[in-house]
Amino acid sequence: MKFGPEQATRWSEEAYADPVRYLSHRAQLVRSLGPPLEPGETVLDFACGDGRLAEFLLLHGLAYLGVDASPAMVEAARRRLGDRATIEQGDVDGFTPPEPVAATTLFRALYYPADRKVFFQRVADFTEKKLVFDLNPRQYPLAQIRTELAAAGWARLETRPFFVPQTVALPRPLQTLLLAAESARGISDLLLRFRFTYVCAAFRSSER
Ligand SMILES: C[S@@+](CC[C@H](N)C(=O)[O-])C[C@H]1O[C@@H](n2cnc3c(N)ncnc32)[C@H](O)[C@@H]1O
């Protein structure tokens, strides 16, 4: 999909009914799911879009390297973040960071790598702690992804239901209930049969 400059600038505002609630919750899981991230560590965010996620990671002292294939998205992310972060134009299948990173993320973009198994292996080569991504279990069976990750050296997988709706801003009490349901196994399994995604953190057995 091609993005124009205006579309790229408005990406998060149009893609998310409540971008702050959605992206701050995502960022919190990037930091805490699997081996925790520490201030000073770097997150490489593949398919970063307009880089809005960065704002919620920078707040916690993390460094952010965003990579996106779209020149308009790269421009929008650079304008948004200025010298607070590094944004590069690049492809999920080609970009390699100049130095290893603590975490690599891939959100709403699991379908972009040409060969997912090769991608998981490549990321393992330059990622020290974990790979964090979201997954629609109705589209990608969790067991299959777990097997592919293990074959690439990511022996462990922690998953967390993610129940902030993308396109609807819920009243606070309802959203609070849904967040509580993320850790209520029976209810979350049921909801995930019809809607919502997991956030997944893959890591090596020695990391925790
Ligand atoms: C659905 S948006 C997701 C943006 C952001 N990660 C988010 O969750 O809001 C997908 C992004 O992937 C980028 N993209 C598409 N194909 C790509 C590729 N092969 N390599 C890197 N980025 C790609 C698009 O330009 C777009 O910014």
PDB file of N, CA, C and O in Angstrom, residues 16 22 25-27 29-30 33-34 105-111 120 131-146 149 157-166 181-202:
ATOM      1  N   TYR A  16      -6.341   4.589  14.685  1.00  0.00           N
ATOM      2  CA  TYR A  16      -6.717   4.210  16.044  1.00  0.00           C
ATOM      3  C   TYR A  16      -7.757   5.178  16.596  1.00  0.00           C
ATOM      4  O   TYR A  16      -7.566   6.395  16.563  1.00  0.00           O
ATOM      5  N   TYR A  22      -4.294   3.094  23.030  1.00  0.00           N
ATOM      6  CA  TYR A  22      -3.865   1.908  22.277  1.00  0.00           C
ATOM      7  C   TYR A  22      -2.336   1.768  22.308  1.00  0.00           C
ATOM      8  O   TYR A  22      -1.787   0.731  22.649  1.00  0.00           O
ATOM      9  N   HIS A  25      -0.592   1.275  25.791  1.00  0.00           N
ATOM     10  CA  HIS A  25      -0.727  -0.108  26.281  1.00  0.00           C
ATOM     11  C   HIS A  25       0.221  -1.034  25.505  1.00  0.00           C
ATOM     12  O   HIS A  25       0.888  -1.885  26.086  1.00  0.00           O
ATOM     13  N   ARG A  26       0.309  -0.812  24.207  1.00  0.00           N
ATOM     14  CA  ARG A  26       1.237  -1.621  23.406  1.00  0.00           C
ATOM     15  C   ARG A  26       2.676  -1.416  23.900  1.00  0.00           C
ATOM     16  O   ARG A  26       3.429  -2.380  24.078  1.00  0.00           O
ATOM     17  N   ALA A  27       3.032  -0.144  24.139  1.00  0.00           N
ATOM     18  CA  ALA A  27       4.405   0.152  24.581  1.00  0.00           C
ATOM     19  C   ALA A  27       4.700  -0.483  25.935  1.00  0.00           C
ATOM     20  O   ALA A  27       5.807  -0.968  26.182  1.00  0.00           O
ATOM     21  N   LEU A  29       3.528  -3.248  27.002  1.00  0.00           N
ATOM     22  CA  LEU A  29       3.794  -4.672  26.784  1.00  0.00           C
ATOM     23  C   LEU A  29       5.150  -4.879  26.108  1.00  0.00           C
ATOM     24  O   LEU A  29       5.847  -5.855  26.384  1.00  0.00           O
ATOM     25  N   VAL A  30       5.535  -3.959  25.223  1.00  0.00           N
ATOM     26  CA  VAL A  30       6.875  -4.061  24.609  1.00  0.00           C
ATOM     27  C   VAL A  30       7.922  -4.061  25.720  1.00  0.00           C
ATOM     28  O   VAL A  30       8.893  -4.811  25.691  1.00  0.00           O
ATOM     29  N   LEU A  33       6.605  -7.511  28.606  1.00  0.00           N
ATOM     30  CA  LEU A  33       6.317  -8.903  28.256  1.00  0.00           C
ATOM     31  C   LEU A  33       7.633  -9.613  27.925  1.00  0.00           C
ATOM     32  O   LEU A  33       8.461  -9.068  27.185  1.00  0.00           O
ATOM     33  N   GLY A  34       7.816 -10.816  28.454  1.00  0.00           N
ATOM     34  CA  GLY A  34       9.108 -11.500  28.275  1.00  0.00           C
ATOM     35  C   GLY A  34      10.160 -10.787  29.104  1.00  0.00           C
ATOM     36  O   GLY A  34       9.842 -10.111  30.088  1.00  0.00           O
ATOM     37  N   THR A 105      10.620  -5.061  17.213  1.00  0.00           N
ATOM     38  CA  THR A 105       9.158  -5.167  17.229  1.00  0.00           C
ATOM     39  C   THR A 105       8.617  -5.151  15.799  1.00  0.00           C
ATOM     40  O   THR A 105       9.251  -4.614  14.880  1.00  0.00           O
ATOM     41  N   LEU A 106       7.433  -5.721  15.652  1.00  0.00           N
ATOM     42  CA  LEU A 106       6.758  -5.769  14.345  1.00  0.00           C
ATOM     43  C   LEU A 106       5.255  -5.775  14.630  1.00  0.00           C
ATOM     44  O   LEU A 106       4.718  -6.794  15.072  1.00  0.00           O
ATOM     45  N   PHE A 107       4.614  -4.626  14.409  1.00  0.00           N
ATOM     46  CA  PHE A 107       3.185  -4.533  14.741  1.00  0.00           C
ATOM     47  C   PHE A 107       2.340  -4.311  13.503  1.00  0.00           C
ATOM     48  O   PHE A 107       2.641  -3.459  12.659  1.00  0.00           O
ATOM     49  N   ARG A 108       1.279  -5.085  13.438  1.00  0.00           N
ATOM     50  CA  ARG A 108       0.341  -5.058  12.307  1.00  0.00           C
ATOM     51  C   ARG A 108       1.102  -5.221  11.001  1.00  0.00           C
ATOM     52  O   ARG A 108       0.831  -4.542  10.009  1.00  0.00           O
ATOM     53  N   ALA A 109       2.061  -6.123  11.009  1.00  0.00           N
ATOM     54  CA  ALA A 109       2.930  -6.258   9.845  1.00  0.00           C
ATOM     55  C   ALA A 109       3.517  -7.669   9.712  1.00  0.00           C
ATOM     56  O   ALA A 109       4.475  -7.854   8.973  1.00  0.00           O
ATOM     57  N   LEU A 110       2.920  -8.647  10.393  1.00  0.00           N
ATOM     58  CA  LEU A 110       3.483  -9.999  10.349  1.00  0.00           C
ATOM     59  C   LEU A 110       3.421 -10.590   8.942  1.00  0.00           C
ATOM     60  O   LEU A 110       4.127 -11.524   8.612  1.00  0.00           O
ATOM     61  N   TYR A 111       2.552 -10.021   8.099  1.00  0.00           N
ATOM     62  CA  TYR A 111       2.396 -10.548   6.734  1.00  0.00           C
ATOM     63  C   TYR A 111       3.418  -9.956   5.768  1.00  0.00           C
ATOM     64  O   TYR A 111       3.460 -10.345   4.610  1.00  0.00           O
ATOM     65  N   PHE A 120      12.414 -14.484  11.170  1.00  0.00           N
ATOM     66  CA  PHE A 120      12.640 -14.778  12.596  1.00  0.00           C
ATOM     67  C   PHE A 120      14.120 -15.076  12.843  1.00  0.00           C
ATOM     68  O   PHE A 120      14.689 -14.667  13.853  1.00  0.00           O
ATOM     69  N   LEU A 131      11.891 -10.529  20.575  1.00  0.00           N
ATOM     70  CA  LEU A 131      11.133 -10.074  19.409  1.00  0.00           C
ATOM     71  C   LEU A 131       9.679  -9.948  19.864  1.00  0.00           C
ATOM     72  O   LEU A 131       9.097 -10.917  20.372  1.00  0.00           O
ATOM     73  N   VAL A 132       9.115  -8.754  19.712  1.00  0.00           N
ATOM     74  CA  VAL A 132       7.733  -8.525  20.163  1.00  0.00           C
ATOM     75  C   VAL A 132       6.870  -8.186  18.945  1.00  0.00           C
ATOM     76  O   VAL A 132       7.248  -7.334  18.130  1.00  0.00           O
ATOM     77  N   PHE A 133       5.733  -8.844  18.817  1.00  0.00           N
ATOM     78  CA  PHE A 133       4.866  -8.605  17.655  1.00  0.00           C
ATOM     79  C   PHE A 133       3.423  -8.913  18.041  1.00  0.00           C
ATOM     80  O   PHE A 133       3.164  -9.537  19.075  1.00  0.00           O
ATOM     81  N   ASP A 134       2.497  -8.453  17.222  1.00  0.00           N
ATOM     82  CA  ASP A 134       1.106  -8.818  17.477  1.00  0.00           C
ATOM     83  C   ASP A 134       0.644  -9.852  16.456  1.00  0.00           C
ATOM     84  O   ASP A 134       1.214  -9.968  15.363  1.00  0.00           O
ATOM     85  N   LEU A 135      -0.362 -10.592  16.868  1.00  0.00           N
ATOM     86  CA  LEU A 135      -0.784 -11.732  16.060  1.00  0.00           C
ATOM     87  C   LEU A 135      -2.281 -11.934  16.198  1.00  0.00           C
ATOM     88  O   LEU A 135      -2.817 -11.930  17.305  1.00  0.00           O
ATOM     89  N   ASN A 136      -2.934 -12.069  15.060  1.00  0.00           N
ATOM     90  CA  ASN A 136      -4.349 -12.409  15.042  1.00  0.00           C
ATOM     91  C   ASN A 136      -4.443 -13.939  14.998  1.00  0.00           C
ATOM     92  O   ASN A 136      -4.086 -14.547  13.982  1.00  0.00           O
ATOM     93  N   PRO A 137      -4.917 -14.569  16.089  1.00  0.00           N
ATOM     94  CA  PRO A 137      -4.894 -16.038  16.137  1.00  0.00           C
ATOM     95  C   PRO A 137      -5.866 -16.688  15.170  1.00  0.00           C
ATOM     96  O   PRO A 137      -5.773 -17.888  14.905  1.00  0.00           O
ATOM     97  N   ARG A 138      -6.800 -15.884  14.611  1.00  0.00           N
ATOM     98  CA  ARG A 138      -7.723 -16.449  13.618  1.00  0.00           C
ATOM     99  C   ARG A 138      -7.043 -16.515  12.255  1.00  0.00           C
ATOM    100  O   ARG A 138      -7.480 -17.228  11.357  1.00  0.00           O
ATOM    101  N   GLN A 139      -5.981 -15.749  12.117  1.00  0.00           N
ATOM    102  CA  GLN A 139      -5.246 -15.705  10.841  1.00  0.00           C
ATOM    103  C   GLN A 139      -3.977 -16.570  10.910  1.00  0.00           C
ATOM    104  O   GLN A 139      -3.622 -17.237   9.944  1.00  0.00           O
ATOM    105  N   TYR A 140      -3.298 -16.502  12.060  1.00  0.00           N
ATOM    106  CA  TYR A 140      -2.049 -17.255  12.253  1.00  0.00           C
ATOM    107  C   TYR A 140      -2.190 -18.120  13.493  1.00  0.00           C
ATOM    108  O   TYR A 140      -2.166 -17.595  14.611  1.00  0.00           O
ATOM    109  N   PRO A 141      -2.320 -19.440  13.328  1.00  0.00           N
ATOM    110  CA  PRO A 141      -2.430 -20.298  14.514  1.00  0.00           C
ATOM    111  C   PRO A 141      -1.186 -20.135  15.404  1.00  0.00           C
ATOM    112  O   PRO A 141      -0.054 -20.190  14.919  1.00  0.00           O
ATOM    113  N   LEU A 142      -1.432 -19.925  16.678  1.00  0.00           N
ATOM    114  CA  LEU A 142      -0.340 -19.665  17.621  1.00  0.00           C
ATOM    115  C   LEU A 142       0.664 -20.829  17.640  1.00  0.00           C
ATOM    116  O   LEU A 142       1.886 -20.606  17.699  1.00  0.00           O
ATOM    117  N   ALA A 143       0.149 -22.060  17.551  1.00  0.00           N
ATOM    118  CA  ALA A 143       1.040 -23.228  17.622  1.00  0.00           C
ATOM    119  C   ALA A 143       2.025 -23.225  16.448  1.00  0.00           C
ATOM    120  O   ALA A 143       3.209 -23.561  16.602  1.00  0.00           O
ATOM    121  N   GLN A 144       1.530 -22.826  15.291  1.00  0.00           N
ATOM    122  CA  GLN A 144       2.397 -22.794  14.094  1.00  0.00           C
ATOM    123  C   GLN A 144       3.497 -21.732  14.249  1.00  0.00           C
ATOM    124  O   GLN A 144       4.668 -21.972  13.960  1.00  0.00           O
ATOM    125  N   ILE A 145       3.110 -20.570  14.743  1.00  0.00           N
ATOM    126  CA  ILE A 145       4.085 -19.482  14.926  1.00  0.00           C
ATOM    127  C   ILE A 145       5.113 -19.880  15.984  1.00  0.00           C
ATOM    128  O   ILE A 145       6.316 -19.641  15.837  1.00  0.00           O
ATOM    129  N   ARG A 146       4.643 -20.535  17.035  1.00  0.00           N
ATOM    130  CA  ARG A 146       5.548 -20.997  18.095  1.00  0.00           C
ATOM    131  C   ARG A 146       6.604 -21.944  17.516  1.00  0.00           C
ATOM    132  O   ARG A 146       7.789 -21.851  17.821  1.00  0.00           O
ATOM    133  N   LEU A 149       9.102 -20.007  15.401  1.00  0.00           N
ATOM    134  CA  LEU A 149      10.027 -19.237  16.254  1.00  0.00           C
ATOM    135  C   LEU A 149      11.086 -20.157  16.859  1.00  0.00           C
ATOM    136  O   LEU A 149      12.285 -19.828  16.865  1.00  0.00           O
ATOM    137  N   LEU A 157       8.139 -18.353  24.376  1.00  0.00           N
ATOM    138  CA  LEU A 157       7.144 -17.404  23.865  1.00  0.00           C
ATOM    139  C   LEU A 157       6.174 -17.059  24.989  1.00  0.00           C
ATOM    140  O   LEU A 157       5.577 -17.953  25.596  1.00  0.00           O
ATOM    141  N   GLU A 158       6.067 -15.769  25.263  1.00  0.00           N
ATOM    142  CA  GLU A 158       5.069 -15.315  26.216  1.00  0.00           C
ATOM    143  C   GLU A 158       4.013 -14.556  25.430  1.00  0.00           C
ATOM    144  O   GLU A 158       4.367 -13.740  24.559  1.00  0.00           O
ATOM    145  N   THR A 159       2.744 -14.807  25.715  1.00  0.00           N
ATOM    146  CA  THR A 159       1.676 -14.126  24.963  1.00  0.00           C
ATOM    147  C   THR A 159       0.745 -13.409  25.929  1.00  0.00           C
ATOM    148  O   THR A 159       0.582 -13.829  27.073  1.00  0.00           O
ATOM    149  N   ARG A 160       0.154 -12.352  25.426  1.00  0.00           N
ATOM    150  CA  ARG A 160      -0.776 -11.588  26.250  1.00  0.00           C
ATOM    151  C   ARG A 160      -1.921 -11.106  25.357  1.00  0.00           C
ATOM    152  O   ARG A 160      -1.674 -10.435  24.337  1.00  0.00           O
ATOM    153  N   PRO A 161      -3.159 -11.424  25.688  1.00  0.00           N
ATOM    154  CA  PRO A 161      -4.272 -10.860  24.916  1.00  0.00           C
ATOM    155  C   PRO A 161      -4.197  -9.337  24.973  1.00  0.00           C
ATOM    156  O   PRO A 161      -3.817  -8.769  26.002  1.00  0.00           O
ATOM    157  N   PHE A 162      -4.569  -8.700  23.867  1.00  0.00           N
ATOM    158  CA  PHE A 162      -4.518  -7.232  23.784  1.00  0.00           C
ATOM    159  C   PHE A 162      -5.924  -6.739  23.491  1.00  0.00           C
ATOM    160  O   PHE A 162      -6.419  -6.867  22.370  1.00  0.00           O
ATOM    161  N   PHE A 163      -6.556  -6.174  24.515  1.00  0.00           N
ATOM    162  CA  PHE A 163      -7.987  -5.867  24.398  1.00  0.00           C
ATOM    163  C   PHE A 163      -8.299  -4.368  24.385  1.00  0.00           C
ATOM    164  O   PHE A 163      -9.325  -3.943  24.928  1.00  0.00           O
ATOM    165  N   VAL A 164      -7.427  -3.569  23.787  1.00  0.00           N
ATOM    166  CA  VAL A 164      -7.836  -2.189  23.487  1.00  0.00           C
ATOM    167  C   VAL A 164      -8.322  -2.210  22.041  1.00  0.00           C
ATOM    168  O   VAL A 164      -7.536  -2.523  21.135  1.00  0.00           O
ATOM    169  N   PRO A 165      -9.597  -1.919  21.790  1.00  0.00           N
ATOM    170  CA  PRO A 165     -10.083  -1.976  20.411  1.00  0.00           C
ATOM    171  C   PRO A 165      -9.382  -0.936  19.548  1.00  0.00           C
ATOM    172  O   PRO A 165      -9.050   0.149  20.021  1.00  0.00           O
ATOM    173  N   GLN A 166      -9.177  -1.319  18.272  1.00  0.00           N
ATOM    174  CA  GLN A 166      -8.470  -0.416  17.366  1.00  0.00           C
ATOM    175  C   GLN A 166      -9.382   0.710  16.858  1.00  0.00           C
ATOM    176  O   GLN A 166      -8.958   1.856  16.775  1.00  0.00           O
ATOM    177  N   ALA A 181      -9.967  -8.408  31.623  1.00  0.00           N
ATOM    178  CA  ALA A 181     -10.208  -9.689  30.932  1.00  0.00           C
ATOM    179  C   ALA A 181      -8.948 -10.215  30.245  1.00  0.00           C
ATOM    180  O   ALA A 181      -8.847 -11.412  29.957  1.00  0.00           O
ATOM    181  N   GLU A 182      -7.970  -9.341  29.997  1.00  0.00           N
ATOM    182  CA  GLU A 182      -6.725  -9.810  29.360  1.00  0.00           C
ATOM    183  C   GLU A 182      -6.074 -10.913  30.189  1.00  0.00           C
ATOM    184  O   GLU A 182      -5.407 -11.790  29.657  1.00  0.00           O
ATOM    185  N   SER A 183      -6.238 -10.831  31.523  1.00  0.00           N
ATOM    186  CA  SER A 183      -5.592 -11.867  32.337  1.00  0.00           C
ATOM    187  C   SER A 183      -6.586 -12.873  32.913  1.00  0.00           C
ATOM    188  O   SER A 183      -6.248 -13.629  33.816  1.00  0.00           O
ATOM    189  N   ALA A 184      -7.810 -12.884  32.387  1.00  0.00           N
ATOM    190  CA  ALA A 184      -8.795 -13.886  32.815  1.00  0.00           C
ATOM    191  C   ALA A 184      -8.918 -14.927  31.701  1.00  0.00           C
ATOM    192  O   ALA A 184      -9.604 -14.705  30.702  1.00  0.00           O
ATOM    193  N   ARG A 185      -8.243 -16.029  31.858  1.00  0.00           N
ATOM    194  CA  ARG A 185      -8.001 -16.992  30.785  1.00  0.00           C
ATOM    195  C   ARG A 185      -9.250 -17.406  29.990  1.00  0.00           C
ATOM    196  O   ARG A 185      -9.297 -17.272  28.774  1.00  0.00           O
ATOM    197  N   GLY A 186     -10.303 -17.860  30.716  1.00  0.00           N
ATOM    198  CA  GLY A 186     -11.492 -18.367  30.006  1.00  0.00           C
ATOM    199  C   GLY A 186     -12.127 -17.282  29.151  1.00  0.00           C
ATOM    200  O   GLY A 186     -12.468 -17.506  27.976  1.00  0.00           O
ATOM    201  N   ILE A 187     -12.250 -16.081  29.727  1.00  0.00           N
ATOM    202  CA  ILE A 187     -12.901 -14.989  28.997  1.00  0.00           C
ATOM    203  C   ILE A 187     -12.032 -14.551  27.819  1.00  0.00           C
ATOM    204  O   ILE A 187     -12.513 -14.312  26.709  1.00  0.00           O
ATOM    205  N   SER A 188     -10.719 -14.458  28.048  1.00  0.00           N
ATOM    206  CA  SER A 188      -9.858 -13.980  26.964  1.00  0.00           C
ATOM    207  C   SER A 188      -9.844 -14.990  25.807  1.00  0.00           C
ATOM    208  O   SER A 188      -9.898 -14.602  24.642  1.00  0.00           O
ATOM    209  N   ASP A 189      -9.828 -16.279  26.129  1.00  0.00           N
ATOM    210  CA  ASP A 189      -9.863 -17.297  25.058  1.00  0.00           C
ATOM    211  C   ASP A 189     -11.125 -17.136  24.208  1.00  0.00           C
ATOM    212  O   ASP A 189     -11.079 -17.218  22.980  1.00  0.00           O
ATOM    213  N   LEU A 190     -12.228 -16.879  24.904  1.00  0.00           N
ATOM    214  CA  LEU A 190     -13.507 -16.729  24.204  1.00  0.00           C
ATOM    215  C   LEU A 190     -13.487 -15.489  23.297  1.00  0.00           C
ATOM    216  O   LEU A 190     -13.844 -15.564  22.113  1.00  0.00           O
ATOM    217  N   LEU A 191     -13.042 -14.358  23.846  1.00  0.00           N
ATOM    218  CA  LEU A 191     -13.012 -13.123  23.046  1.00  0.00           C
ATOM    219  C   LEU A 191     -12.108 -13.275  21.827  1.00  0.00           C
ATOM    220  O   LEU A 191     -12.422 -12.809  20.734  1.00  0.00           O
ATOM    221  N   LEU A 192     -10.970 -13.959  22.040  1.00  0.00           N
ATOM    222  CA  LEU A 192      -9.999 -14.091  20.942  1.00  0.00           C
ATOM    223  C   LEU A 192     -10.504 -14.987  19.813  1.00  0.00           C
ATOM    224  O   LEU A 192      -9.967 -14.976  18.713  1.00  0.00           O
ATOM    225  N   ARG A 193     -11.553 -15.742  20.097  1.00  0.00           N
ATOM    226  CA  ARG A 193     -12.123 -16.560  19.006  1.00  0.00           C
ATOM    227  C   ARG A 193     -12.797 -15.683  17.961  1.00  0.00           C
ATOM    228  O   ARG A 193     -12.974 -16.059  16.817  1.00  0.00           O
ATOM    229  N   PHE A 194     -13.202 -14.479  18.392  1.00  0.00           N
ATOM    230  CA  PHE A 194     -13.979 -13.619  17.486  1.00  0.00           C
ATOM    231  C   PHE A 194     -13.294 -12.303  17.137  1.00  0.00           C
ATOM    232  O   PHE A 194     -13.487 -11.755  16.071  1.00  0.00           O
ATOM    233  N   ARG A 195     -12.499 -11.778  18.070  1.00  0.00           N
ATOM    234  CA  ARG A 195     -11.916 -10.438  17.883  1.00  0.00           C
ATOM    235  C   ARG A 195     -10.586 -10.346  18.595  1.00  0.00           C
ATOM    236  O   ARG A 195     -10.202 -11.234  19.335  1.00  0.00           O
ATOM    237  N   PHE A 196      -9.900  -9.259  18.366  1.00  0.00           N
ATOM    238  CA  PHE A 196      -8.693  -8.899  19.108  1.00  0.00           C
ATOM    239  C   PHE A 196      -7.473  -9.756  18.708  1.00  0.00           C
ATOM    240  O   PHE A 196      -7.590 -10.665  17.905  1.00  0.00           O
ATOM    241  N   THR A 197      -6.356  -9.382  19.290  1.00  0.00           N
ATOM    242  CA  THR A 197      -5.071 -10.017  18.942  1.00  0.00           C
ATOM    243  C   THR A 197      -4.315 -10.363  20.225  1.00  0.00           C
ATOM    244  O   THR A 197      -4.691  -9.946  21.315  1.00  0.00           O
ATOM    245  N   TYR A 198      -3.232 -11.109  20.034  1.00  0.00           N
ATOM    246  CA  TYR A 198      -2.246 -11.296  21.107  1.00  0.00           C
ATOM    247  C   TYR A 198      -1.080 -10.350  20.848  1.00  0.00           C
ATOM    248  O   TYR A 198      -0.737 -10.098  19.681  1.00  0.00           O
ATOM    249  N   VAL A 199      -0.426  -9.898  21.904  1.00  0.00           N
ATOM    250  CA  VAL A 199       0.947  -9.406  21.768  1.00  0.00           C
ATOM    251  C   VAL A 199       1.837 -10.551  22.238  1.00  0.00           C
ATOM    252  O   VAL A 199       1.558 -11.201  23.252  1.00  0.00           O
ATOM    253  N   CYS A 200       2.873 -10.827  21.460  1.00  0.00           N
ATOM    254  CA  CYS A 200       3.747 -11.975  21.716  1.00  0.00           C
ATOM    255  C   CYS A 200       5.176 -11.487  21.932  1.00  0.00           C
ATOM    256  O   CYS A 200       5.638 -10.610  21.192  1.00  0.00           O
ATOM    257  N   ALA A 201       5.858 -12.066  22.909  1.00  0.00           N
ATOM    258  CA  ALA A 201       7.293 -11.784  23.094  1.00  0.00           C
ATOM    259  C   ALA A 201       8.029 -13.106  22.993  1.00  0.00           C
ATOM    260  O   ALA A 201       7.792 -14.024  23.789  1.00  0.00           O
ATOM    261  N   ALA A 202       8.898 -13.203  21.987  1.00  0.00           N
ATOM    262  CA  ALA A 202       9.708 -14.412  21.798  1.00  0.00           C
ATOM    263  C   ALA A 202      11.105 -14.135  22.341  1.00  0.00           C
ATOM    264  O   ALA A 202      11.650 -13.049  22.113  1.00  0.00           O
TER     265      ALA A 202
END
